[in-house]
JSON list of C-alpha atoms and ligand atoms in Angstrom, two decimals:
[
{"chain": "R", "resi": 12, "resn": "UNK", "atom": "CA", "xyz": [40.32, 20.97, 18.53]},
{"chain": "R", "resi": 13, "resn": "UNK", "atom": "CA", "xyz": [37.60, 18.76, 17.35]},
{"chain": "R", "resi": 14, "resn": "UNK", "atom": "CA", "xyz": [38.00, 15.15, 17.52]},
{"chain": "R", "resi": 15, "resn": "UNK", "atom": "CA", "xyz": [38.36, 12.95, 14.41]},
{"chain": "R", "resi": 16, "resn": "UNK", "atom": "CA", "xyz": [36.92, 9.42, 13.69]},
{"chain": "R", "resi": 17, "resn": "UNK", "atom": "CA", "xyz": [39.11, 6.78, 12.18]},
{"chain": "R", "resi": 18, "resn": "UNK", "atom": "CA", "xyz": [36.52, 3.90, 11.60]},
{"chain": "R", "resi": 19, "resn": "UNK", "atom": "CA", "xyz": [38.38, 0.42, 10.64]},
{"chain": "R", "resi": 20, "resn": "UNK", "atom": "CA", "xyz": [35.38, -1.45, 8.92]},
{"chain": "R", "resi": 21, "resn": "UNK", "atom": "CA", "xyz": [36.62, -4.87, 8.70]},
{"chain": "R", "resi": 22, "resn": "UNK", "atom": "CA", "xyz": [33.68, -6.12, 6.58]},
{"chain": "R", "resi": 23, "resn": "UNK", "atom": "CA", "xyz": [33.18, -9.85, 6.66]},
{"chain": "R", "resi": 24, "resn": "UNK", "atom": "CA", "xyz": [36.54, -10.80, 7.78]},
{"chain": "R", "resi": 25, "resn": "UNK", "atom": "CA", "xyz": [38.89, -12.08, 9.34]},
{"chain": "R", "resi": 26, "resn": "UNK", "atom": "CA", "xyz": [38.14, -15.76, 8.77]},
{"chain": "R", "resi": 27, "resn": "UNK", "atom": "CA", "xyz": [38.83, -16.76, 12.47]},
{"chain": "R", "resi": 28, "resn": "UNK", "atom": "CA", "xyz": [37.96, -15.67, 15.77]},
{"chain": "R", "resi": 29, "resn": "UNK", "atom": "CA", "xyz": [41.52, -16.05, 16.63]},
{"chain": "R", "resi": 30, "resn": "UNK", "atom": "CA", "xyz": [42.57, -13.61, 14.04]},
{"chain": "R", "resi": 31, "resn": "UNK", "atom": "CA", "xyz": [39.86, -11.10, 14.90]},
{"chain": "R", "resi": 32, "resn": "UNK", "atom": "CA", "xyz": [41.78, -10.89, 18.39]},
{"chain": "R", "resi": 33, "resn": "UNK", "atom": "CA", "xyz": [45.27, -10.82, 16.84]},
{"chain": "R", "resi": 34, "resn": "UNK", "atom": "CA", "xyz": [43.99, -7.73, 14.55]},
{"chain": "R", "resi": 35, "resn": "UNK", "atom": "CA", "xyz": [42.04, -6.27, 17.43]},
{"chain": "R", "resi": 36, "resn": "UNK", "atom": "CA", "xyz": [45.21, -6.36, 20.16]},
{"chain": "R", "resi": 37, "resn": "UNK", "atom": "CA", "xyz": [48.09, -5.30, 17.54]},
{"chain": "R", "resi": 38, "resn": "UNK", "atom": "CA", "xyz": [45.97, -1.83, 16.68]},
{"chain": "R", "resi": 39, "resn": "UNK", "atom": "CA", "xyz": [45.27, -1.60, 20.16]},
{"chain": "R", "resi": 40, "resn": "UNK", "atom": "CA", "xyz": [48.90, -2.32, 21.16]},
{"chain": "R", "resi": 41, "resn": "UNK", "atom": "CA", "xyz": [50.03, 0.21, 18.26]},
{"chain": "R", "resi": 42, "resn": "UNK", "atom": "CA", "xyz": [48.18, 3.22, 19.08]},
{"chain": "R", "resi": 43, "resn": "UNK", "atom": "CA", "xyz": [50.43, 5.31, 20.65]},
{"chain": "R", "resi": 44, "resn": "UNK", "atom": "CA", "xyz": [47.49, 7.37, 22.03]},
{"chain": "R", "resi": 45, "resn": "UNK", "atom": "CA", "xyz": [44.15, 8.31, 20.84]},
{"chain": "R", "resi": 46, "resn": "UNK", "atom": "CA", "xyz": [44.28, 11.71, 22.48]},
{"chain": "R", "resi": 47, "resn": "UNK", "atom": "CA", "xyz": [41.81, 13.75, 19.86]},
{"chain": "R", "resi": 48, "resn": "UNK", "atom": "CA", "xyz": [40.99, 10.75, 17.73]},
{"chain": "R", "resi": 49, "resn": "UNK", "atom": "CA", "xyz": [38.02, 8.53, 18.23]},
{"chain": "R", "resi": 50, "resn": "UNK", "atom": "CA", "xyz": [39.08, 5.14, 16.79]},
{"chain": "R", "resi": 51, "resn": "UNK", "atom": "CA", "xyz": [36.36, 2.91, 16.45]},
{"chain": "R", "resi": 52, "resn": "UNK", "atom": "CA", "xyz": [36.43, -1.19, 15.08]},
{"chain": "R", "resi": 53, "resn": "UNK", "atom": "CA", "xyz": [33.19, -1.98, 13.14]},
{"chain": "R", "resi": 54, "resn": "UNK", "atom": "CA", "xyz": [33.83, -6.25, 13.40]},
{"chain": "R", "resi": 55, "resn": "UNK", "atom": "CA", "xyz": [31.45, -8.44, 11.90]},
{"chain": "R", "resi": 56, "resn": "UNK", "atom": "CA", "xyz": [28.66, -9.11, 14.54]},
{"chain": "R", "resi": 57, "resn": "UNK", "atom": "CA", "xyz": [29.91, -12.53, 16.02]},
{"chain": "R", "resi": 58, "resn": "UNK", "atom": "CA", "xyz": [33.57, -10.64, 17.19]},
{"chain": "R", "resi": 59, "resn": "UNK", "atom": "CA", "xyz": [31.93, -8.16, 18.92]},
{"chain": "R", "resi": 60, "resn": "UNK", "atom": "CA", "xyz": [30.96, -9.72, 22.20]},
{"chain": "R", "resi": 61, "resn": "UNK", "atom": "CA", "xyz": [34.21, -10.97, 22.23]},
{"chain": "R", "resi": 62, "resn": "UNK", "atom": "CA", "xyz": [36.64, -8.15, 21.71]},
{"chain": "R", "resi": 63, "resn": "UNK", "atom": "CA", "xyz": [34.43, -5.79, 23.81]},
{"chain": "R", "resi": 64, "resn": "UNK", "atom": "CA", "xyz": [35.79, -7.50, 26.51]},
{"chain": "R", "resi": 65, "resn": "UNK", "atom": "CA", "xyz": [39.05, -6.19, 25.58]},
{"chain": "R", "resi": 66, "resn": "UNK", "atom": "CA", "xyz": [40.22, -3.02, 27.80]},
{"chain": "R", "resi": 67, "resn": "UNK", "atom": "CA", "xyz": [40.68, -0.48, 25.32]},
{"chain": "R", "resi": 68, "resn": "UNK", "atom": "CA", "xyz": [40.11, 3.26, 24.09]},
{"chain": "R", "resi": 69, "resn": "UNK", "atom": "CA", "xyz": [39.11, 1.53, 21.21]},
{"chain": "R", "resi": 70, "resn": "UNK", "atom": "CA", "xyz": [34.92, 1.90, 20.23]},
{"chain": "R", "resi": 71, "resn": "UNK", "atom": "CA", "xyz": [33.29, -0.93, 18.58]},
{"chain": "R", "resi": 72, "resn": "UNK", "atom": "CA", "xyz": [30.85, -0.33, 16.28]},
{"chain": "R", "resi": 73, "resn": "UNK", "atom": "CA", "xyz": [28.19, -3.27, 14.18]},
{"chain": "R", "resi": 74, "resn": "UNK", "atom": "CA", "xyz": [28.35, -3.17, 10.51]},
{"chain": "R", "resi": 75, "resn": "UNK", "atom": "CA", "xyz": [24.34, -2.64, 10.83]},
{"chain": "R", "resi": 76, "resn": "UNK", "atom": "CA", "xyz": [21.58, -3.00, 12.93]},
{"chain": "R", "resi": 77, "resn": "UNK", "atom": "CA", "xyz": [17.79, -3.97, 12.50]},
{"chain": "R", "resi": 78, "resn": "UNK", "atom": "CA", "xyz": [14.79, -1.09, 12.70]},
{"chain": "R", "resi": 79, "resn": "UNK", "atom": "CA", "xyz": [13.24, -3.07, 15.50]},
{"chain": "R", "resi": 80, "resn": "UNK", "atom": "CA", "xyz": [13.91, -4.21, 18.83]},
{"chain": "R", "resi": 81, "resn": "UNK", "atom": "CA", "xyz": [13.03, -6.95, 18.92]},
{"chain": "R", "resi": 82, "resn": "UNK", "atom": "CA", "xyz": [10.23, -9.93, 17.54]},
{"chain": "R", "resi": 83, "resn": "UNK", "atom": "CA", "xyz": [9.72, -11.87, 14.67]},
{"chain": "R", "resi": 84, "resn": "UNK", "atom": "CA", "xyz": [13.13, -11.01, 12.42]},
{"chain": "R", "resi": 85, "resn": "UNK", "atom": "CA", "xyz": [14.81, -14.08, 11.81]},
{"chain": "R", "resi": 86, "resn": "UNK", "atom": "CA", "xyz": [18.74, -13.39, 10.77]},
{"chain": "R", "resi": 87, "resn": "UNK", "atom": "CA", "xyz": [18.50, -10.10, 12.44]},
{"chain": "R", "resi": 88, "resn": "UNK", "atom": "CA", "xyz": [20.16, -7.83, 15.20]},
{"chain": "R", "resi": 89, "resn": "UNK", "atom": "CA", "xyz": [18.50, -5.43, 17.34]},
{"chain": "R", "resi": 90, "resn": "UNK", "atom": "CA", "xyz": [20.38, -2.51, 18.12]},
{"chain": "R", "resi": 91, "resn": "UNK", "atom": "CA", "xyz": [19.11, -3.57, 21.99]},
{"chain": "R", "resi": 92, "resn": "UNK", "atom": "CA", "xyz": [21.46, -6.61, 21.61]},
{"chain": "R", "resi": 93, "resn": "UNK", "atom": "CA", "xyz": [24.83, -3.78, 20.77]},
{"chain": "R", "resi": 94, "resn": "UNK", "atom": "CA", "xyz": [23.89, -1.48, 23.47]},
{"chain": "R", "resi": 95, "resn": "UNK", "atom": "CA", "xyz": [23.74, -4.41, 25.88]},
{"chain": "R", "resi": 96, "resn": "UNK", "atom": "CA", "xyz": [27.15, -5.77, 24.50]},
{"chain": "R", "resi": 97, "resn": "UNK", "atom": "CA", "xyz": [28.94, -2.26, 25.06]},
{"chain": "R", "resi": 98, "resn": "UNK", "atom": "CA", "xyz": [28.80, -1.12, 21.11]},
{"chain": "R", "resi": 99, "resn": "UNK", "atom": "CA", "xyz": [28.62, 2.50, 21.01]},
{"chain": "R", "resi": 100, "resn": "UNK", "atom": "CA", "xyz": [28.07, 2.79, 17.35]},
{"chain": "R", "resi": 101, "resn": "UNK", "atom": "CA", "xyz": [26.51, 1.80, 14.37]},
{"chain": "R", "resi": 102, "resn": "UNK", "atom": "CA", "xyz": [27.28, 1.73, 10.71]},
{"chain": "R", "resi": 103, "resn": "UNK", "atom": "CA", "xyz": [23.96, 1.93, 8.52]},
{"chain": "R", "resi": 104, "resn": "UNK", "atom": "CA", "xyz": [23.63, 2.31, 5.10]},
{"chain": "R", "resi": 105, "resn": "UNK", "atom": "CA", "xyz": [27.08, 1.18, 3.45]},
{"chain": "R", "resi": 106, "resn": "UNK", "atom": "CA", "xyz": [26.64, 0.93, -0.45]},
{"chain": "R", "resi": 107, "resn": "UNK", "atom": "CA", "xyz": [27.96, -2.90, -0.20]},
{"chain": "R", "resi": 108, "resn": "UNK", "atom": "CA", "xyz": [24.34, -2.89, 1.78]},
{"chain": "R", "resi": 109, "resn": "UNK", "atom": "CA", "xyz": [22.25, -0.99, -0.28]},
{"chain": "R", "resi": 110, "resn": "UNK", "atom": "CA", "xyz": [23.49, -3.14, -3.25]},
{"chain": "R", "resi": 111, "resn": "UNK", "atom": "CA", "xyz": [21.73, -5.57, -1.56]},
{"chain": "R", "resi": 112, "resn": "UNK", "atom": "CA", "xyz": [18.40, -4.33, -1.38]},
{"chain": "R", "resi": 113, "resn": "UNK", "atom": "CA", "xyz": [18.57, -2.04, 1.66]},
{"chain": "R", "resi": 114, "resn": "UNK", "atom": "CA", "xyz": [16.73, 0.80, 0.38]},
{"chain": "R", "resi": 115, "resn": "UNK", "atom": "CA", "xyz": [17.20, 4.48, 1.88]},
{"chain": "R", "resi": 116, "resn": "UNK", "atom": "CA", "xyz": [13.43, 4.16, 3.96]},
{"chain": "R", "resi": 117, "resn": "UNK", "atom": "CA", "xyz": [14.72, 1.00, 5.65]},
{"chain": "R", "resi": 118, "resn": "UNK", "atom": "CA", "xyz": [17.89, 3.35, 6.63]},
{"chain": "R", "resi": 119, "resn": "UNK", "atom": "CA", "xyz": [15.77, 6.14, 7.91]},
{"chain": "R", "resi": 120, "resn": "UNK", "atom": "CA", "xyz": [14.17, 3.60, 10.43]},
{"chain": "R", "resi": 121, "resn": "UNK", "atom": "CA", "xyz": [17.47, 2.44, 11.45]},
{"chain": "R", "resi": 122, "resn": "UNK", "atom": "CA", "xyz": [18.69, 5.96, 12.12]},
{"chain": "R", "resi": 123, "resn": "UNK", "atom": "CA", "xyz": [15.47, 6.92, 13.85]},
{"chain": "R", "resi": 124, "resn": "UNK", "atom": "CA", "xyz": [16.02, 3.84, 16.72]},
{"chain": "R", "resi": 125, "resn": "UNK", "atom": "CA", "xyz": [19.55, 3.66, 16.61]},
{"chain": "R", "resi": 126, "resn": "UNK", "atom": "CA", "xyz": [18.74, 7.43, 17.95]},
{"chain": "R", "resi": 127, "resn": "UNK", "atom": "CA", "xyz": [16.31, 6.51, 20.25]},
{"chain": "R", "resi": 128, "resn": "UNK", "atom": "CA", "xyz": [18.22, 3.79, 21.88]},
{"chain": "R", "resi": 129, "resn": "UNK", "atom": "CA", "xyz": [21.34, 5.65, 21.86]},
{"chain": "R", "resi": 130, "resn": "UNK", "atom": "CA", "xyz": [23.17, 3.92, 19.87]},
{"chain": "R", "resi": 131, "resn": "UNK", "atom": "CA", "xyz": [25.69, 6.70, 17.51]},
{"chain": "R", "resi": 132, "resn": "UNK", "atom": "CA", "xyz": [24.59, 5.90, 13.72]},
{"chain": "R", "resi": 133, "resn": "UNK", "atom": "CA", "xyz": [26.66, 6.34, 11.06]},
{"chain": "R", "resi": 134, "resn": "UNK", "atom": "CA", "xyz": [25.12, 6.83, 7.78]},
{"chain": "R", "resi": 135, "resn": "UNK", "atom": "CA", "xyz": [27.38, 6.12, 4.83]},
{"chain": "R", "resi": 136, "resn": "UNK", "atom": "CA", "xyz": [26.15, 7.68, 1.93]},
{"chain": "R", "resi": 137, "resn": "UNK", "atom": "CA", "xyz": [27.41, 7.91, -1.91]},
{"chain": "R", "resi": 138, "resn": "UNK", "atom": "CA", "xyz": [25.17, 11.45, -3.09]},
{"chain": "R", "resi": 139, "resn": "UNK", "atom": "CA", "xyz": [22.61, 13.85, -2.34]},
{"chain": "R", "resi": 140, "resn": "UNK", "atom": "CA", "xyz": [19.71, 12.16, -2.69]},
{"chain": "R", "resi": 141, "resn": "UNK", "atom": "CA", "xyz": [20.69, 9.07, -0.32]},
{"chain": "R", "resi": 142, "resn": "UNK", "atom": "CA", "xyz": [21.51, 12.06, 2.31]},
{"chain": "R", "resi": 143, "resn": "UNK", "atom": "CA", "xyz": [18.20, 13.49, 1.89]},
{"chain": "R", "resi": 144, "resn": "UNK", "atom": "CA", "xyz": [16.01, 10.46, 1.76]},
{"chain": "R", "resi": 145, "resn": "UNK", "atom": "CA", "xyz": [17.78, 8.77, 4.58]},
{"chain": "R", "resi": 146, "resn": "UNK", "atom": "CA", "xyz": [18.07, 11.30, 6.92]},
{"chain": "R", "resi": 147, "resn": "UNK", "atom": "CA", "xyz": [14.53, 12.26, 5.76]},
{"chain": "R", "resi": 148, "resn": "UNK", "atom": "CA", "xyz": [12.36, 13.62, 9.31]},
{"chain": "R", "resi": 149, "resn": "UNK", "atom": "CA", "xyz": [15.53, 13.38, 11.40]},
{"chain": "R", "resi": 150, "resn": "UNK", "atom": "CA", "xyz": [16.61, 16.85, 12.85]},
{"chain": "R", "resi": 151, "resn": "UNK", "atom": "CA", "xyz": [19.39, 15.07, 15.31]},
{"chain": "R", "resi": 152, "resn": "UNK", "atom": "CA", "xyz": [22.78, 15.56, 13.79]},
{"chain": "R", "resi": 153, "resn": "UNK", "atom": "CA", "xyz": [24.80, 12.41, 13.00]},
{"chain": "R", "resi": 154, "resn": "UNK", "atom": "CA", "xyz": [28.19, 11.15, 11.88]},
{"chain": "R", "resi": 155, "resn": "UNK", "atom": "CA", "xyz": [28.08, 10.87, 8.49]},
{"chain": "R", "resi": 156, "resn": "UNK", "atom": "CA", "xyz": [30.54, 9.11, 5.88]},
{"chain": "R", "resi": 157, "resn": "UNK", "atom": "CA", "xyz": [30.67, 10.57, 2.24]},
{"chain": "R", "resi": 158, "resn": "UNK", "atom": "CA", "xyz": [31.81, 7.46, 0.05]},
{"chain": "R", "resi": 159, "resn": "UNK", "atom": "CA", "xyz": [31.84, 7.82, -3.45]},
{"chain": "R", "resi": 160, "resn": "UNK", "atom": "CA", "xyz": [31.56, 3.76, -4.78]},
{"chain": "R", "resi": 161, "resn": "UNK", "atom": "CA", "xyz": [33.34, 3.98, -7.50]},
{"chain": "R", "resi": 162, "resn": "UNK", "atom": "CA", "xyz": [36.41, 4.21, -4.82]},
{"chain": "R", "resi": 163, "resn": "UNK", "atom": "CA", "xyz": [34.87, 1.56, -2.53]},
{"chain": "R", "resi": 164, "resn": "UNK", "atom": "CA", "xyz": [37.45, -1.98, -2.00]},
{"chain": "R", "resi": 165, "resn": "UNK", "atom": "CA", "xyz": [38.46, -0.62, -5.86]},
{"chain": "R", "resi": 166, "resn": "UNK", "atom": "CA", "xyz": [42.51, 1.08, -5.00]},
{"chain": "R", "resi": 167, "resn": "UNK", "atom": "CA", "xyz": [40.97, 4.26, -6.91]},
{"chain": "R", "resi": 168, "resn": "UNK", "atom": "CA", "xyz": [40.33, 7.14, -4.31]},
{"chain": "R", "resi": 169, "resn": "UNK", "atom": "CA", "xyz": [38.16, 9.96, -5.06]},
{"chain": "R", "resi": 170, "resn": "UNK", "atom": "CA", "xyz": [40.63, 12.61, -5.62]},
{"chain": "R", "resi": 171, "resn": "UNK", "atom": "CA", "xyz": [41.08, 15.05, -2.96]},
{"chain": "R", "resi": 172, "resn": "UNK", "atom": "CA", "xyz": [39.93, 17.72, -4.96]},
{"chain": "R", "resi": 173, "resn": "UNK", "atom": "CA", "xyz": [36.59, 16.60, -6.18]},
{"chain": "R", "resi": 174, "resn": "UNK", "atom": "CA", "xyz": [36.09, 15.39, -2.36]},
{"chain": "R", "resi": 175, "resn": "UNK", "atom": "CA", "xyz": [36.92, 18.52, -0.57]},
{"chain": "R", "resi": 176, "resn": "UNK", "atom": "CA", "xyz": [33.61, 20.16, -3.53]},
{"chain": "R", "resi": 177, "resn": "UNK", "atom": "CA", "xyz": [31.22, 17.78, -2.40]},
{"chain": "R", "resi": 178, "resn": "UNK", "atom": "CA", "xyz": [32.69, 18.39, 1.23]},
{"chain": "R", "resi": 179, "resn": "UNK", "atom": "CA", "xyz": [31.96, 21.39, 1.15]},
{"chain": "R", "resi": 180, "resn": "UNK", "atom": "CA", "xyz": [28.43, 20.90, -0.39]},
{"chain": "R", "resi": 181, "resn": "UNK", "atom": "CA", "xyz": [27.62, 18.86, 2.40]},
{"chain": "R", "resi": 182, "resn": "UNK", "atom": "CA", "xyz": [26.30, 21.10, 5.14]},
{"chain": "R", "resi": 183, "resn": "UNK", "atom": "CA", "xyz": [27.04, 18.88, 8.27]},
{"chain": "R", "resi": 184, "resn": "UNK", "atom": "CA", "xyz": [29.14, 19.18, 10.97]},
{"chain": "R", "resi": 185, "resn": "UNK", "atom": "CA", "xyz": [31.03, 15.76, 11.29]},
{"chain": "R", "resi": 186, "resn": "UNK", "atom": "CA", "xyz": [31.17, 14.04, 7.91]},
{"chain": "R", "resi": 187, "resn": "UNK", "atom": "CA", "xyz": [34.15, 11.47, 7.13]},
{"chain": "R", "resi": 188, "resn": "UNK", "atom": "CA", "xyz": [35.42, 10.09, 3.80]},
{"chain": "R", "resi": 189, "resn": "UNK", "atom": "CA", "xyz": [36.13, 6.83, 2.90]},
{"chain": "R", "resi": 190, "resn": "UNK", "atom": "CA", "xyz": [36.94, 4.75, -0.34]},
{"chain": "R", "resi": 191, "resn": "UNK", "atom": "CA", "xyz": [40.54, 3.29, -0.98]},
{"chain": "R", "resi": 192, "resn": "UNK", "atom": "CA", "xyz": [41.86, 5.41, 1.75]},
{"chain": "R", "resi": 193, "resn": "UNK", "atom": "CA", "xyz": [45.97, 4.28, 2.87]},
{"chain": "R", "resi": 194, "resn": "UNK", "atom": "CA", "xyz": [48.49, 5.47, 5.05]},
{"chain": "R", "resi": 195, "resn": "UNK", "atom": "CA", "xyz": [49.37, 7.43, 1.83]},
{"chain": "R", "resi": 196, "resn": "UNK", "atom": "CA", "xyz": [46.35, 9.57, 1.05]},
{"chain": "R", "resi": 197, "resn": "UNK", "atom": "CA", "xyz": [45.14, 9.60, 4.75]},
{"chain": "R", "resi": 198, "resn": "UNK", "atom": "CA", "xyz": [46.14, 12.79, 5.64]},
{"chain": "R", "resi": 199, "resn": "UNK", "atom": "CA", "xyz": [45.50, 14.67, 2.82]},
{"chain": "R", "resi": 200, "resn": "UNK", "atom": "CA", "xyz": [41.32, 14.02, 3.10]},
{"chain": "R", "resi": 201, "resn": "UNK", "atom": "CA", "xyz": [41.62, 15.62, 6.96]},
{"chain": "R", "resi": 202, "resn": "UNK", "atom": "CA", "xyz": [44.13, 18.44, 6.11]},
{"chain": "R", "resi": 203, "resn": "UNK", "atom": "CA", "xyz": [43.08, 19.54, 2.65]},
{"chain": "R", "resi": 204, "resn": "UNK", "atom": "CA", "xyz": [39.57, 17.84, 2.17]},
{"chain": "R", "resi": 205, "resn": "UNK", "atom": "CA", "xyz": [37.80, 19.26, 5.02]},
{"chain": "R", "resi": 206, "resn": "UNK", "atom": "CA", "xyz": [36.67, 15.77, 6.09]},
{"chain": "R", "resi": 207, "resn": "UNK", "atom": "CA", "xyz": [36.50, 15.20, 10.10]},
{"chain": "R", "resi": 208, "resn": "UNK", "atom": "CA", "xyz": [37.93, 12.01, 9.60]},
{"chain": "R", "resi": 209, "resn": "UNK", "atom": "CA", "xyz": [37.84, 8.42, 7.66]},
{"chain": "R", "resi": 210, "resn": "UNK", "atom": "CA", "xyz": [36.28, 5.22, 7.62]},
{"chain": "R", "resi": 211, "resn": "UNK", "atom": "CA", "xyz": [38.77, 2.68, 6.59]},
{"chain": "R", "resi": 212, "resn": "UNK", "atom": "CA", "xyz": [37.85, -0.88, 4.71]},
{"chain": "R", "resi": 213, "resn": "UNK", "atom": "CA", "xyz": [41.23, -2.46, 3.37]},
{"chain": "R", "resi": 214, "resn": "UNK", "atom": "CA", "xyz": [43.80, -1.30, 4.72]},
{"chain": "R", "resi": 215, "resn": "UNK", "atom": "CA", "xyz": [42.25, -1.53, 8.12]},
{"chain": "R", "resi": 216, "resn": "UNK", "atom": "CA", "xyz": [43.06, -5.62, 7.87]},
{"chain": "R", "resi": 217, "resn": "UNK", "atom": "CA", "xyz": [45.97, -4.78, 7.88]},
{"chain": "R", "resi": 218, "resn": "UNK", "atom": "CA", "xyz": [47.33, -3.74, 11.90]},
{"chain": "R", "resi": 219, "resn": "UNK", "atom": "CA", "xyz": [50.61, -1.96, 10.63]},
{"chain": "R", "resi": 220, "resn": "UNK", "atom": "CA", "xyz": [49.06, 0.12, 7.79]},
{"chain": "R", "resi": 221, "resn": "UNK", "atom": "CA", "xyz": [45.76, 1.45, 10.33]},
{"chain": "R", "resi": 222, "resn": "UNK", "atom": "CA", "xyz": [48.14, 2.14, 13.16]},
{"chain": "R", "resi": 223, "resn": "UNK", "atom": "CA", "xyz": [50.63, 4.55, 10.89]},
{"chain": "R", "resi": 224, "resn": "UNK", "atom": "CA", "xyz": [46.88, 5.93, 9.46]},
{"chain": "R", "resi": 225, "resn": "UNK", "atom": "CA", "xyz": [45.67, 6.70, 13.24]},
{"chain": "R", "resi": 226, "resn": "UNK", "atom": "CA", "xyz": [49.29, 8.04, 14.26]},
{"chain": "R", "resi": 227, "resn": "UNK", "atom": "CA", "xyz": [49.49, 10.25, 11.24]},
{"chain": "R", "resi": 228, "resn": "UNK", "atom": "CA", "xyz": [46.46, 12.09, 11.71]},
{"chain": "R", "resi": 229, "resn": "UNK", "atom": "CA", "xyz": [47.07, 12.59, 15.66]},
{"chain": "R", "resi": 230, "resn": "UNK", "atom": "CA", "xyz": [50.39, 13.96, 14.92]},
{"chain": "R", "resi": 231, "resn": "UNK", "atom": "CA", "xyz": [48.14, 16.81, 12.15]},
{"chain": "R", "resi": 232, "resn": "UNK", "atom": "CA", "xyz": [45.81, 17.66, 14.82]},
{"chain": "E", "resi": 307, "resn": "PGA", "atom": "P1", "xyz": [37.80, 0.06, 1.32]},
{"chain": "E", "resi": 307, "resn": "PGA", "atom": "O1", "xyz": [36.11, 0.42, 1.93]},
{"chain": "E", "resi": 307, "resn": "PGA", "atom": "O2", "xyz": [38.08, 1.04, 2.35]},
{"chain": "E", "resi": 307, "resn": "PGA", "atom": "O3", "xyz": [38.13, -0.75, 1.17]},
{"chain": "E", "resi": 307, "resn": "PGA", "atom": "O4", "xyz": [38.06, 0.97, -0.20]},
{"chain": "E", "resi": 307, "resn": "PGA", "atom": "C1", "xyz": [36.02, 1.45, 2.81]},
{"chain": "E", "resi": 307, "resn": "PGA", "atom": "C2", "xyz": [34.45, 1.26, 3.20]},
{"chain": "E", "resi": 307, "resn": "PGA", "atom": "O5", "xyz": [33.86, 0.23, 2.25]},
{"chain": "E", "resi": 307, "resn": "PGA", "atom": "O6", "xyz": [33.97, 1.47, 4.09]}
]
């Protein structure tokens, strides 16, 4: 059976390094087994080096990357630097970044560089235009996360029925669902919706809730 992907997107949380360590360690302890599941934590950049040192089956993702390897780009982070820290994945094109001005063309460049450097991109998208434009000219299959904007951080998850319809139209092997996922609705997106995993924001900041979701998904396998 294929692996499911459960990704914790911590966004700009938590406030201290101590809290980040505690959250990570609680998740690590709580997960009984990650067999058949790729558990990925995506903390703010500055916590990555520290969490990367923890011995664990949990993989790390960055929440963003830049599209150049190095140079005069103040404030940006190169995928090369992330690779060097042992980071395996990079979230690209999250709607909260798009809202700050990130375009499909920028996202396309980010995906290309990530693939070149063998950092695995996770492309977030909310519609088919974004899907087409962000992946223009890219034939390699990457992980996608369908995240309807009205569901992100709102407590209003997309109905499984609707999500399933969209999943069917995305002719792609690996598509995750994201948007107000919690332990009540998590299973249904995989069981009924046909998704290969979940991208979890708010609920991933609560170790108990996140661990519960991981363990539930493991059991349906
Ligand atoms: P949410 O966020 O689970 O808090 O809705 C999901 C995301 O932004 O990836």
